[in-house]
Short mmCIF file of C-alpha atoms in Angstrom, two decimals:
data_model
loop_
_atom_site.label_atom_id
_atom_site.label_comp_id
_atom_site.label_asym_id
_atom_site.label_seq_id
_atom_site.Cartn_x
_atom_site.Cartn_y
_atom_site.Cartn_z
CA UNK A 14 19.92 18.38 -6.04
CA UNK A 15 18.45 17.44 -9.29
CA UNK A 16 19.37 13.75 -8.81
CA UNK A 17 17.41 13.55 -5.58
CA UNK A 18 14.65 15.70 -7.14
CA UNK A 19 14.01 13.15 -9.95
CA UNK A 20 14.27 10.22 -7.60
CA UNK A 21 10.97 11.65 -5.28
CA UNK A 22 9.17 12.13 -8.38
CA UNK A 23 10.04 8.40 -9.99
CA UNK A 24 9.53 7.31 -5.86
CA UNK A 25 6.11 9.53 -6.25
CA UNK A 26 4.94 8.13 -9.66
CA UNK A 27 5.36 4.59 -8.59
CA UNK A 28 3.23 4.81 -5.15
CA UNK A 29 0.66 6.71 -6.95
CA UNK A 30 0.33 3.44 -9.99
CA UNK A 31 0.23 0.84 -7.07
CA UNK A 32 -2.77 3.01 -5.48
CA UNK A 33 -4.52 3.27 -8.36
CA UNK A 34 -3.69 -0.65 -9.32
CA UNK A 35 -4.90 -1.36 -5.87
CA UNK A 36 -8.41 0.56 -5.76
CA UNK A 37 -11.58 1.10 -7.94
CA UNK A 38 -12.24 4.10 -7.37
CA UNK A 39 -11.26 7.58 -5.60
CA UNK A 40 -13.99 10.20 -3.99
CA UNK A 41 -12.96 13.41 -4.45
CA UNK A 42 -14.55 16.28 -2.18
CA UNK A 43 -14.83 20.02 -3.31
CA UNK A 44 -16.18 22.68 -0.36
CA UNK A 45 -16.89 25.02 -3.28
CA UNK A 46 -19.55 27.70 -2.37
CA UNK A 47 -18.94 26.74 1.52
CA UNK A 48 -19.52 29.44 3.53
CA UNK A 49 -18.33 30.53 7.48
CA UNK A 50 -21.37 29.23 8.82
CA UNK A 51 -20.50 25.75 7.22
CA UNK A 52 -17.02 25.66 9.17
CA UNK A 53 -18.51 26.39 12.44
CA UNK A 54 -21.58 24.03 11.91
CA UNK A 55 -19.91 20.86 10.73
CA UNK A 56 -23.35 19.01 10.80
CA UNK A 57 -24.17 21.09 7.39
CA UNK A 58 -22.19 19.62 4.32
CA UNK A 59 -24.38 21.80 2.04
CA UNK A 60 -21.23 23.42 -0.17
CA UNK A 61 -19.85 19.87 -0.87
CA UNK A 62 -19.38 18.35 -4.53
CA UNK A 63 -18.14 14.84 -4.88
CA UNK A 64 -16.36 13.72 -7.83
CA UNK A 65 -15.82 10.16 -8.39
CA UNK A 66 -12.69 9.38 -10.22
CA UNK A 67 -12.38 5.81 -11.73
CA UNK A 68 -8.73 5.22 -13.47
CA UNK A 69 -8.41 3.43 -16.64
CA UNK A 70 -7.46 -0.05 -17.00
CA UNK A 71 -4.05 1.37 -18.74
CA UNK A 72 -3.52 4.25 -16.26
CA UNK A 73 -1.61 2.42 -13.39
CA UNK A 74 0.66 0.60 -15.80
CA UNK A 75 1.92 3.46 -17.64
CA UNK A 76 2.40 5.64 -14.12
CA UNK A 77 4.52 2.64 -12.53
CA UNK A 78 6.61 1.93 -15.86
CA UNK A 79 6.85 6.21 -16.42
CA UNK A 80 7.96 6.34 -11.89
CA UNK A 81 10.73 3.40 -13.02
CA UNK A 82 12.51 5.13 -15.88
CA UNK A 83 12.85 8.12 -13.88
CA UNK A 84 13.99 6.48 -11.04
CA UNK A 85 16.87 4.42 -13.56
CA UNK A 86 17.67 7.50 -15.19
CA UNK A 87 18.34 9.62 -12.24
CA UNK A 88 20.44 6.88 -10.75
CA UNK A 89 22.49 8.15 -14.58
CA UNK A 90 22.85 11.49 -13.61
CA UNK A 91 26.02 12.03 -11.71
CA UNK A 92 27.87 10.26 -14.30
CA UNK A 93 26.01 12.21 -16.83
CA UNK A 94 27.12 15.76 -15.56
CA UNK A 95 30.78 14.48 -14.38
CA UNK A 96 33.61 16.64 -16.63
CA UNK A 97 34.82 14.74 -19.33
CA UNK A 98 38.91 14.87 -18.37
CA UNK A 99 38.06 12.52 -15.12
#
């Protein structure tokens, strides 16, 4: 379980450095403050904040390189938690 567990996050880490190698810049949308009347009137956005998230130049290197160790060292585990008379 753990092995598998540490491979989706390594799998994870290095889809999430090629998208941010890949773009400029991510839009993310808040519907802070929205109210009913905003979910049954879809024409007024009035509740939603937009934050624009730009990644360092640094960020998707160290993501991809972090996602590969993980991956290498879970590929180590079995042998890691095997008893030692085998």
């Amino acid at each position: 379980m753990w092995r598998a567990f540490f491979i989706a996050l390594g799998i994870m880490a290095i889809i999430v450095g090629f998208e941010s190698l890949v773009i400029d810049s991510a839009n993310i949308y808040s519907n802070r403050g929205s109210s009913a009347k905003e979910f049954f009137n879809p024409s007024s956005i009035a509740g939603q904040t937009t934050i624009t998230w730009q990644p360092k130049e640094w960020f998707p290197w160290l993501v991809l390189s972090v996602g590969s160790l993980i991956v290498i060292y879970s590929f180590t585990l079995p042998q890691r938690f095997k008893p030692s008379g085998d």
